[in-house]
Amino acid sequence: MDEQKTIASLGEFPLIEKFFSTLTSEDALPAAQGVGDDAALLSIPRTQQLLTTTDTLVEGVHFNSDMDPFLLGQKALRVNLSDLAAMGAKPHWYLLALSLPANTSEAWLEEFSRGLKVAGEQFSISLVGGDTTRSKGCISVTLTLFGLIGKERAILRSGAQEGDSIFVTGTIGDSTLGLAQRMGQLRISDPEALIFLKHRHQQPTPRVDAGIALVERAIARAAIDISDGLIADLSHICRASNLAAEIYGEKIPFSPAATTLLQESEQDLFPHLLTGGEDYELLFTAAKGSLTQIKEIAENLDLPITEIGVMKKGEPGVTLLRDGAIFPLKNKGWSHF
Ligand code: ADP
Ligand code: MG
């Protein structure tokens, strides 16, 4: 393909046909009507509820203009999938609203579309429609996802109960370390650790299967995905459930790469790992007696799930203890404004 050929010479409808008409997954429910009519037509099974979520990524705000479009396509889908995972839904369909400057190259769009295809197949979700417009400045990508869940089974932020244990999937803080390295704020000398941490930032793994498993066994009482940082997102559960949370620093799961950096770095990275965000792990609460079942889920999915604290009566908010003492947190998490 001619690297320089722009989408302006292609035209809107051939563009949609070429890059967005076949991004379907065999494992998603087929749309009664997908891309190509005025609206997508979706059949919802009688026993299910529809969950929907949307997110926008803007060039210069959420990604740099030099970001690899293949990774951008994947990441856009992955971060949205994480929101469905947090409620326990099975993803099925999505819409794509795309604004592009006329000088965007066809090669860029091809790679972006390939990123969506790969992630869509991996996580079983089909593109069923969207909108394509010209922008005068930057690229903007908005995805709207649709998932299904059994009636009344969705896990809400508001369901935590006093005495619930608090759990997280995977490891915390890798993504923020990957980002800090890219911004030149952190040196990572071990090449393997560098690859791992960069990957965790660029290609977060939405915990779709974990969300579904928690719903199947009706274990989680409240859940959220960690996008703004462990502390900030746990605070959301506290507020929605009107409870306090106490978590224990020494129980928080860090990857080997993060652990090494924690030990070696001159500055204390510990608070940054808990507030940096973009982990896209699930944080959920469950009754004390659920531990055995949670261990089974962790084993089946080959995904660590770690108990890090407890929900308590009290003013909504998070208390972090480290070696028995309260660890003060200044910056609680990422906020756009
Ligand atoms: P309308 O003018 O009726 O709103 P459009 O011309 O915007 O329809 O779109 C034509 C068809 O192509 C629709 O089915 C729409 O959902 C689909 N579509 C447009 N842009 C995209 C996109 N970026 N990704 C997927 N489908 C798209
Ligand atoms: Mg129309």
CSV table of C-alpha atoms and ligand atoms in Angstrom, one decimal:
chain,number,residue,atom,x,y,z
A,1,MET,CA,0.0,0.0,0.0
A,2,ASP,CA,1.1,3.5,-0.7
A,3,GLU,CA,2.2,4.9,2.7
A,4,GLN,CA,1.2,8.4,1.7
A,5,LYS,CA,-2.2,7.8,0.2
A,6,THR,CA,-4.7,9.7,2.4
A,7,ILE,CA,-8.3,8.8,3.3
A,8,ALA,CA,-9.4,11.9,1.4
A,9,SER,CA,-8.9,10.2,-1.9
A,10,LEU,CA,-10.8,7.1,-0.7
A,11,GLY,CA,-14.1,8.6,0.3
A,12,GLU,CA,-16.4,7.9,3.2
A,13,PHE,CA,-18.3,4.9,2.2
A,14,PRO,CA,-15.5,2.9,0.5
A,15,LEU,CA,-13.5,3.7,3.7
A,16,ILE,CA,-16.2,2.2,6.0
A,17,GLU,CA,-16.6,-0.8,3.6
A,18,LYS,CA,-12.8,-1.4,3.5
A,19,PHE,CA,-11.9,-1.0,7.1
A,20,PHE,CA,-15.0,-1.4,9.3
A,21,SER,CA,-17.5,-3.7,7.6
A,22,THR,CA,-15.9,-7.1,8.6
A,23,LEU,CA,-14.7,-6.6,12.2
A,24,THR,CA,-17.0,-9.3,13.5
A,25,SER,CA,-16.3,-12.0,16.0
A,26,GLU,CA,-17.8,-15.5,15.7
A,27,ASP,CA,-18.2,-15.8,19.4
A,28,ALA,CA,-20.4,-12.8,19.8
A,29,LEU,CA,-24.1,-13.0,19.2
A,30,PRO,CA,-24.7,-12.0,15.5
A,31,ALA,CA,-26.4,-8.6,15.0
A,32,ALA,CA,-29.7,-8.9,13.2
A,33,GLN,CA,-28.4,-6.0,11.2
A,34,GLY,CA,-24.8,-4.7,11.5
A,35,VAL,CA,-22.8,-2.1,9.6
A,36,GLY,CA,-24.6,-0.9,6.5
A,37,ASP,CA,-28.1,0.3,7.5
A,38,ASP,CA,-29.2,3.4,9.3
A,39,ALA,CA,-28.9,1.7,12.7
A,40,ALA,CA,-27.7,-1.6,14.0
A,41,LEU,CA,-30.4,-4.0,15.1
A,42,LEU,CA,-29.6,-6.2,18.1
A,43,SER,CA,-31.7,-9.0,19.6
A,44,ILE,CA,-31.6,-9.2,23.4
A,45,PRO,CA,-32.4,-12.7,24.8
A,46,ARG,CA,-35.4,-12.5,27.2
A,47,THR,CA,-33.4,-13.5,30.3
A,48,GLN,CA,-30.7,-10.9,29.8
A,49,GLN,CA,-30.1,-7.3,30.5
A,50,LEU,CA,-28.1,-5.0,28.2
A,51,LEU,CA,-25.0,-3.1,29.6
A,52,THR,CA,-23.5,-0.3,27.7
A,53,THR,CA,-20.5,1.9,28.1
A,54,THR,CA,-18.7,4.5,26.1
A,55,ASP,CA,-15.2,6.2,26.2
A,56,THR,CA,-13.4,8.7,24.0
A,57,LEU,CA,-9.7,8.8,23.3
A,58,VAL,CA,-8.5,12.1,22.0
A,59,GLU,CA,-5.1,12.6,20.3
A,60,GLY,CA,-2.9,14.8,22.4
A,61,VAL,CA,-4.9,14.0,25.6
A,62,HIS,CA,-5.1,10.2,25.8
A,63,PHE,CA,-2.5,9.3,23.2
A,64,ASN,CA,0.3,11.0,21.3
A,65,SER,CA,0.1,11.5,17.5
A,66,ASP,CA,3.0,9.1,17.1
A,67,MET,CA,1.2,6.2,18.8
A,68,ASP,CA,1.2,3.1,16.8
A,69,PRO,CA,-2.3,2.9,15.3
A,70,PHE,CA,-2.4,-0.9,15.7
A,71,LEU,CA,-1.8,-0.5,19.5
A,72,LEU,CA,-4.3,2.4,19.6
A,73,GLY,CA,-7.1,0.2,18.1
A,74,GLN,CA,-6.4,-2.5,20.5
A,75,LYS,CA,-6.1,-0.3,23.6
A,76,ALA,CA,-9.3,1.6,22.7
A,77,LEU,CA,-11.2,-1.7,22.7
A,78,ARG,CA,-9.4,-3.2,25.7
A,79,VAL,CA,-10.1,-0.2,28.1
A,80,ASN,CA,-13.8,-0.2,27.2
A,81,LEU,CA,-14.0,-3.9,27.7
A,82,SER,CA,-12.7,-3.4,31.1
A,83,ASP,CA,-15.8,-1.4,32.1
A,84,LEU,CA,-18.0,-4.3,30.9
A,85,ALA,CA,-15.8,-6.7,32.8
A,86,ALA,CA,-16.2,-4.7,36.0
A,87,MET,CA,-20.0,-5.3,36.0
A,88,GLY,CA,-19.6,-9.0,35.0
A,89,ALA,CA,-21.0,-8.7,31.5
A,90,LYS,CA,-20.3,-10.8,28.4
A,91,PRO,CA,-19.3,-8.4,25.6
A,92,HIS,CA,-21.1,-8.7,22.3
A,93,TRP,CA,-21.2,-5.6,20.1
A,94,TYR,CA,-19.7,-2.1,19.7
A,95,LEU,CA,-20.1,1.1,17.8
A,96,LEU,CA,-17.2,3.2,16.6
A,97,ALA,CA,-17.4,7.0,16.2
A,98,LEU,CA,-14.3,8.2,14.5
A,99,SER,CA,-13.1,11.8,13.6
A,100,LEU,CA,-10.1,12.0,11.3
A,101,PRO,CA,-8.2,14.8,9.7
A,102,ALA,CA,-8.4,14.5,5.9
A,103,ASN,CA,-4.6,13.9,5.6
A,104,THR,CA,-4.8,10.7,7.7
A,105,SER,CA,-3.1,8.0,5.7
A,106,GLU,CA,-4.8,4.9,4.6
A,107,ALA,CA,-1.9,3.0,6.2
A,108,TRP,CA,-2.8,4.5,9.5
A,109,LEU,CA,-6.4,3.5,9.2
A,110,GLU,CA,-5.5,0.0,8.1
A,111,GLU,CA,-3.4,-0.5,11.2
A,112,PHE,CA,-6.0,1.0,13.5
A,113,SER,CA,-8.7,-1.3,12.0
A,114,ARG,CA,-6.3,-4.3,12.4
A,115,GLY,CA,-5.9,-3.4,16.0
A,116,LEU,CA,-9.6,-3.4,16.5
A,117,LYS,CA,-9.9,-6.7,14.7
A,118,VAL,CA,-7.3,-8.5,16.7
A,119,ALA,CA,-8.7,-7.3,20.1
A,120,GLY,CA,-12.3,-7.9,18.9
A,121,GLU,CA,-11.5,-11.5,18.1
A,122,GLN,CA,-9.6,-12.1,21.3
A,123,PHE,CA,-12.4,-10.8,23.4
A,124,SER,CA,-15.3,-11.9,21.2
A,125,ILE,CA,-16.9,-8.6,20.3
A,126,SER,CA,-18.3,-7.4,16.9
A,127,LEU,CA,-18.3,-4.0,15.4
A,128,VAL,CA,-21.9,-3.3,14.3
A,129,GLY,CA,-21.9,0.3,13.3
A,130,GLY,CA,-20.6,3.8,13.9
A,131,ASP,CA,-20.0,7.2,12.4
A,132,THR,CA,-17.1,8.6,10.4
A,133,THR,CA,-16.4,12.3,10.2
A,134,ARG,CA,-13.8,14.7,9.2
A,135,SER,CA,-11.9,16.6,11.9
A,136,LYS,CA,-10.1,19.9,11.5
A,137,GLY,CA,-7.5,19.0,14.0
A,138,CYS,CA,-6.8,15.8,15.9
A,139,ILE,CA,-8.0,12.3,15.8
A,140,SER,CA,-10.8,11.3,18.1
A,141,VAL,CA,-12.0,7.8,18.8
A,142,THR,CA,-15.2,7.0,20.7
A,143,LEU,CA,-16.2,3.4,21.3
A,144,THR,CA,-19.6,2.4,22.7
A,145,LEU,CA,-19.8,-1.2,23.8
A,146,PHE,CA,-22.8,-3.5,24.5
A,147,GLY,CA,-22.7,-6.5,26.7
A,148,LEU,CA,-25.2,-8.9,28.1
A,149,ILE,CA,-25.8,-10.2,31.6
A,150,GLY,CA,-28.4,-12.3,33.4
A,151,LYS,CA,-31.3,-10.2,34.8
A,152,GLU,CA,-30.4,-8.6,38.1
A,153,ARG,CA,-26.9,-10.2,38.1
A,154,ALA,CA,-24.7,-7.1,37.3
A,155,ILE,CA,-22.2,-6.3,39.9
A,156,LEU,CA,-22.7,-2.7,41.1
A,157,ARG,CA,-20.3,-0.4,43.0
A,158,SER,CA,-22.9,0.1,45.6
A,159,GLY,CA,-23.2,-3.5,46.8
A,160,ALA,CA,-20.4,-3.8,49.3
A,161,GLN,CA,-21.3,-4.8,52.8
A,162,GLU,CA,-19.6,-4.3,56.2
A,163,GLY,CA,-17.0,-7.0,56.8
A,164,ASP,CA,-16.5,-7.9,53.1
A,165,SER,CA,-13.0,-8.7,52.1
A,166,ILE,CA,-11.5,-6.6,49.3
A,167,PHE,CA,-9.8,-8.4,46.4
A,168,VAL,CA,-7.8,-7.4,43.3
A,169,THR,CA,-7.0,-9.4,40.2
A,170,GLY,CA,-3.5,-9.4,38.7
A,171,THR,CA,-0.8,-7.0,39.8
A,172,ILE,CA,-1.0,-3.3,40.6
A,173,GLY,CA,1.1,-0.4,39.3
A,174,ASP,CA,2.8,-1.9,36.3
A,175,SER,CA,1.1,0.4,33.9
A,176,THR,CA,2.1,3.5,35.7
A,177,LEU,CA,5.7,2.4,35.8
A,178,GLY,CA,5.6,1.7,32.0
A,179,LEU,CA,4.2,5.2,31.5
A,180,ALA,CA,6.7,6.9,33.8
A,181,GLN,CA,9.5,5.2,31.8
A,182,ARG,CA,8.1,6.5,28.6
A,183,MET,CA,7.8,10.0,30.0
A,184,GLY,CA,11.5,9.9,31.0
A,185,GLN,CA,10.7,10.0,34.7
A,186,LEU,CA,12.0,6.5,35.5
A,187,ARG,CA,14.9,4.5,34.4
A,188,ILE,CA,14.3,0.7,34.0
A,189,SER,CA,17.6,-1.0,33.3
A,190,ASP,CA,16.4,-4.6,33.1
A,191,PRO,CA,15.3,-5.1,29.4
A,192,GLU,CA,12.8,-7.8,30.3
A,193,ALA,CA,11.2,-5.7,33.0
A,194,LEU,CA,11.1,-2.8,30.5
A,195,ILE,CA,9.2,-4.9,27.9
A,196,PHE,CA,6.8,-6.2,30.5
A,197,LEU,CA,6.0,-2.9,32.0
A,198,LYS,CA,5.6,-1.1,28.6
A,199,HIS,CA,3.3,-3.9,27.5
A,200,ARG,CA,1.2,-3.5,30.6
A,201,HIS,CA,0.7,0.1,29.8
A,202,GLN,CA,0.1,-0.2,26.1
A,203,GLN,CA,-2.0,-3.4,26.1
A,204,PRO,CA,-3.9,-3.7,29.4
A,205,THR,CA,-5.9,-6.9,29.7
A,206,PRO,CA,-9.5,-6.5,30.5
A,207,ARG,CA,-10.5,-9.1,33.0
A,208,VAL,CA,-13.6,-10.2,31.1
A,209,ASP,CA,-13.5,-13.8,32.1
A,210,ALA,CA,-12.9,-13.0,35.8
A,211,GLY,CA,-16.0,-10.7,35.8
A,212,ILE,CA,-18.1,-13.4,34.2
A,213,ALA,CA,-16.9,-16.0,36.6
A,214,LEU,CA,-17.7,-13.8,39.6
A,215,VAL,CA,-21.2,-13.3,38.3
A,216,GLU,CA,-21.7,-17.0,37.6
A,217,ARG,CA,-20.9,-17.9,41.1
A,218,ALA,CA,-22.6,-14.8,42.5
A,219,ILE,CA,-19.5,-14.0,44.6
A,220,ALA,CA,-18.8,-10.3,44.2
A,221,ARG,CA,-21.0,-7.9,46.0
A,222,ALA,CA,-19.4,-4.8,44.5
A,223,ALA,CA,-16.8,-4.3,41.8
A,224,ILE,CA,-15.0,-1.6,39.8
A,225,ASP,CA,-12.2,-1.7,37.3
A,226,ILE,CA,-9.0,0.1,38.3
A,227,SER,CA,-8.6,2.9,35.7
A,228,ASP,CA,-7.8,5.9,38.0
A,229,GLY,CA,-5.7,4.1,40.6
A,230,LEU,CA,-6.4,1.5,43.2
A,231,ILE,CA,-7.1,4.1,46.0
A,232,ALA,CA,-9.3,6.3,43.9
A,233,ASP,CA,-11.3,3.5,42.5
A,234,LEU,CA,-11.8,1.8,45.9
A,235,SER,CA,-13.0,5.2,47.1
A,236,HIS,CA,-15.7,5.0,44.5
A,237,ILE,CA,-16.9,1.7,46.0
A,238,CYS,CA,-16.8,3.2,49.5
A,239,ARG,CA,-18.9,6.2,48.5
A,240,ALA,CA,-21.4,4.1,46.5
A,241,SER,CA,-21.7,1.6,49.3
A,242,ASN,CA,-21.5,4.1,52.1
A,243,LEU,CA,-18.6,2.3,53.9
A,244,ALA,CA,-15.0,2.8,54.7
A,245,ALA,CA,-12.2,0.6,53.4
A,246,GLU,CA,-9.0,-0.5,55.1
A,247,ILE,CA,-6.2,-2.0,52.9
A,248,TYR,CA,-2.8,-3.4,53.8
A,249,GLY,CA,0.2,-2.2,51.8
A,250,GLU,CA,2.1,-5.5,52.3
A,251,LYS,CA,-0.7,-7.5,50.8
A,252,ILE,CA,-1.0,-5.5,47.6
A,253,PRO,CA,0.2,-7.7,44.7
A,254,PHE,CA,3.1,-6.3,42.7
A,255,SER,CA,4.7,-8.0,39.7
A,256,PRO,CA,8.4,-9.1,40.0
A,257,ALA,CA,9.4,-6.2,37.7
A,258,ALA,CA,7.6,-3.7,40.0
A,259,THR,CA,8.9,-5.3,43.1
A,260,THR,CA,12.5,-5.0,41.9
A,261,LEU,CA,12.0,-1.3,41.0
A,262,LEU,CA,10.3,-0.7,44.4
A,263,GLN,CA,13.5,-2.1,46.1
A,264,GLU,CA,16.0,-0.4,43.9
A,265,SER,CA,14.5,3.1,43.3
A,266,GLU,CA,15.8,6.0,45.3
A,267,GLN,CA,12.3,7.6,45.6
A,268,ASP,CA,9.5,5.7,47.2
A,269,LEU,CA,7.5,4.4,44.3
A,270,PHE,CA,4.9,2.6,46.6
A,271,PRO,CA,2.3,5.4,46.7
A,272,HIS,CA,2.6,5.9,42.9
A,273,LEU,CA,1.8,2.3,42.2
A,274,LEU,CA,-1.5,2.7,44.2
A,275,THR,CA,-2.5,6.0,42.6
A,276,GLY,CA,-1.1,5.9,39.0
A,277,GLY,CA,-4.0,4.1,37.4
A,278,GLU,CA,-4.6,2.4,34.0
A,279,ASP,CA,-4.2,-1.0,35.7
A,280,TYR,CA,-7.5,-2.3,34.3
A,281,GLU,CA,-7.5,-4.9,37.0
A,282,LEU,CA,-10.8,-5.7,38.8
A,283,LEU,CA,-11.3,-4.6,42.4
A,284,PHE,CA,-14.2,-6.3,44.1
A,285,THR,CA,-15.6,-7.1,47.5
A,286,ALA,CA,-17.0,-10.5,48.7
A,287,ALA,CA,-18.2,-12.1,51.8
A,288,LYS,CA,-15.4,-13.5,54.0
A,289,GLY,CA,-16.5,-17.1,53.3
A,290,SER,CA,-15.9,-16.8,49.6
A,291,LEU,CA,-12.2,-17.3,49.7
A,292,THR,CA,-12.2,-21.0,48.5
A,293,GLN,CA,-14.4,-20.2,45.5
A,294,ILE,CA,-12.2,-17.2,44.6
A,295,LYS,CA,-9.1,-19.4,44.8
A,296,GLU,CA,-10.8,-21.8,42.4
A,297,ILE,CA,-11.6,-19.0,39.9
A,298,ALA,CA,-8.0,-17.7,40.1
A,299,GLU,CA,-6.7,-21.2,39.4
A,300,ASN,CA,-9.2,-21.8,36.5
A,301,LEU,CA,-8.3,-18.5,34.9
A,302,ASP,CA,-4.6,-18.7,35.8
A,303,LEU,CA,-4.9,-15.2,37.2
A,304,PRO,CA,-3.8,-14.2,40.7
A,305,ILE,CA,-6.6,-12.8,42.8
A,306,THR,CA,-5.4,-11.3,46.1
A,307,GLU,CA,-7.2,-10.3,49.3
A,308,ILE,CA,-5.9,-6.8,50.2
A,309,GLY,CA,-8.3,-5.4,52.9
A,310,VAL,CA,-11.7,-5.2,54.4
A,311,MET,CA,-14.8,-3.0,54.2
A,312,LYS,CA,-15.7,-1.3,57.5
A,313,LYS,CA,-18.4,0.8,59.0
A,314,GLY,CA,-17.5,4.5,58.9
A,315,GLU,CA,-17.0,7.7,56.8
A,316,PRO,CA,-16.6,6.6,53.2
A,317,GLY,CA,-12.9,6.6,52.3
A,318,VAL,CA,-9.8,4.5,52.1
A,319,THR,CA,-7.2,4.0,54.9
A,320,LEU,CA,-4.0,2.5,53.7
A,321,LEU,CA,-1.9,0.8,56.4
A,322,ARG,CA,1.7,-0.1,55.8
A,323,ASP,CA,3.5,-2.2,58.5
A,324,GLY,CA,0.7,-1.4,60.9
A,325,ALA,CA,0.9,2.4,60.6
A,326,ILE,CA,-1.4,4.7,58.5
A,327,PHE,CA,0.3,5.6,55.3
A,328,PRO,CA,-0.7,9.2,54.3
A,329,LEU,CA,-1.7,9.6,50.6
A,330,LYS,CA,-1.5,13.1,49.1
A,331,ASN,CA,-2.3,12.5,45.5
A,332,LYS,CA,-5.3,10.1,45.5
A,333,GLY,CA,-5.5,9.4,41.8
A,334,TRP,CA,-5.9,10.6,38.2
A,335,SER,CA,-8.5,13.2,37.4
A,336,HIS,CA,-9.0,15.0,34.1
A,337,PHE,CA,-9.9,18.4,35.5
B,1,ADP,P1,-26.2,7.6,8.4
B,1,ADP,O1,-25.9,8.8,7.5
B,1,ADP,O2,-27.5,7.0,8.1
B,1,ADP,O3,-26.1,8.0,9.8
B,1,ADP,P2,-23.6,6.7,7.9
B,1,ADP,O4,-23.4,7.2,6.5
B,1,ADP,O5,-23.1,7.5,9.0
B,1,ADP,O6,-25.2,6.5,8.1
B,1,ADP,O7,-23.1,5.3,8.0
B,1,ADP,C1,-23.4,4.2,7.1
B,1,ADP,C2,-23.3,2.9,7.8
B,1,ADP,O8,-21.9,2.7,8.1
B,1,ADP,C3,-24.0,2.8,9.1
B,1,ADP,O9,-24.5,1.5,9.2
B,1,ADP,C4,-23.0,3.1,10.1
B,1,ADP,O10,-23.3,2.4,11.3
B,1,ADP,C5,-21.8,2.5,9.5
B,1,ADP,N1,-20.5,3.2,9.9
B,1,ADP,C6,-20.2,4.5,9.7
B,1,ADP,N2,-19.0,4.7,10.2
B,1,ADP,C7,-18.5,3.6,10.8
B,1,ADP,C8,-17.4,3.2,11.6
B,1,ADP,N3,-16.4,4.1,11.8
B,1,ADP,N4,-17.3,2.0,12.0
B,1,ADP,C9,-18.3,1.1,11.8
B,1,ADP,N5,-19.4,1.4,11.1
B,1,ADP,C10,-19.6,2.6,10.6
B,2,MG,MG,-29.4,7.3,8.0
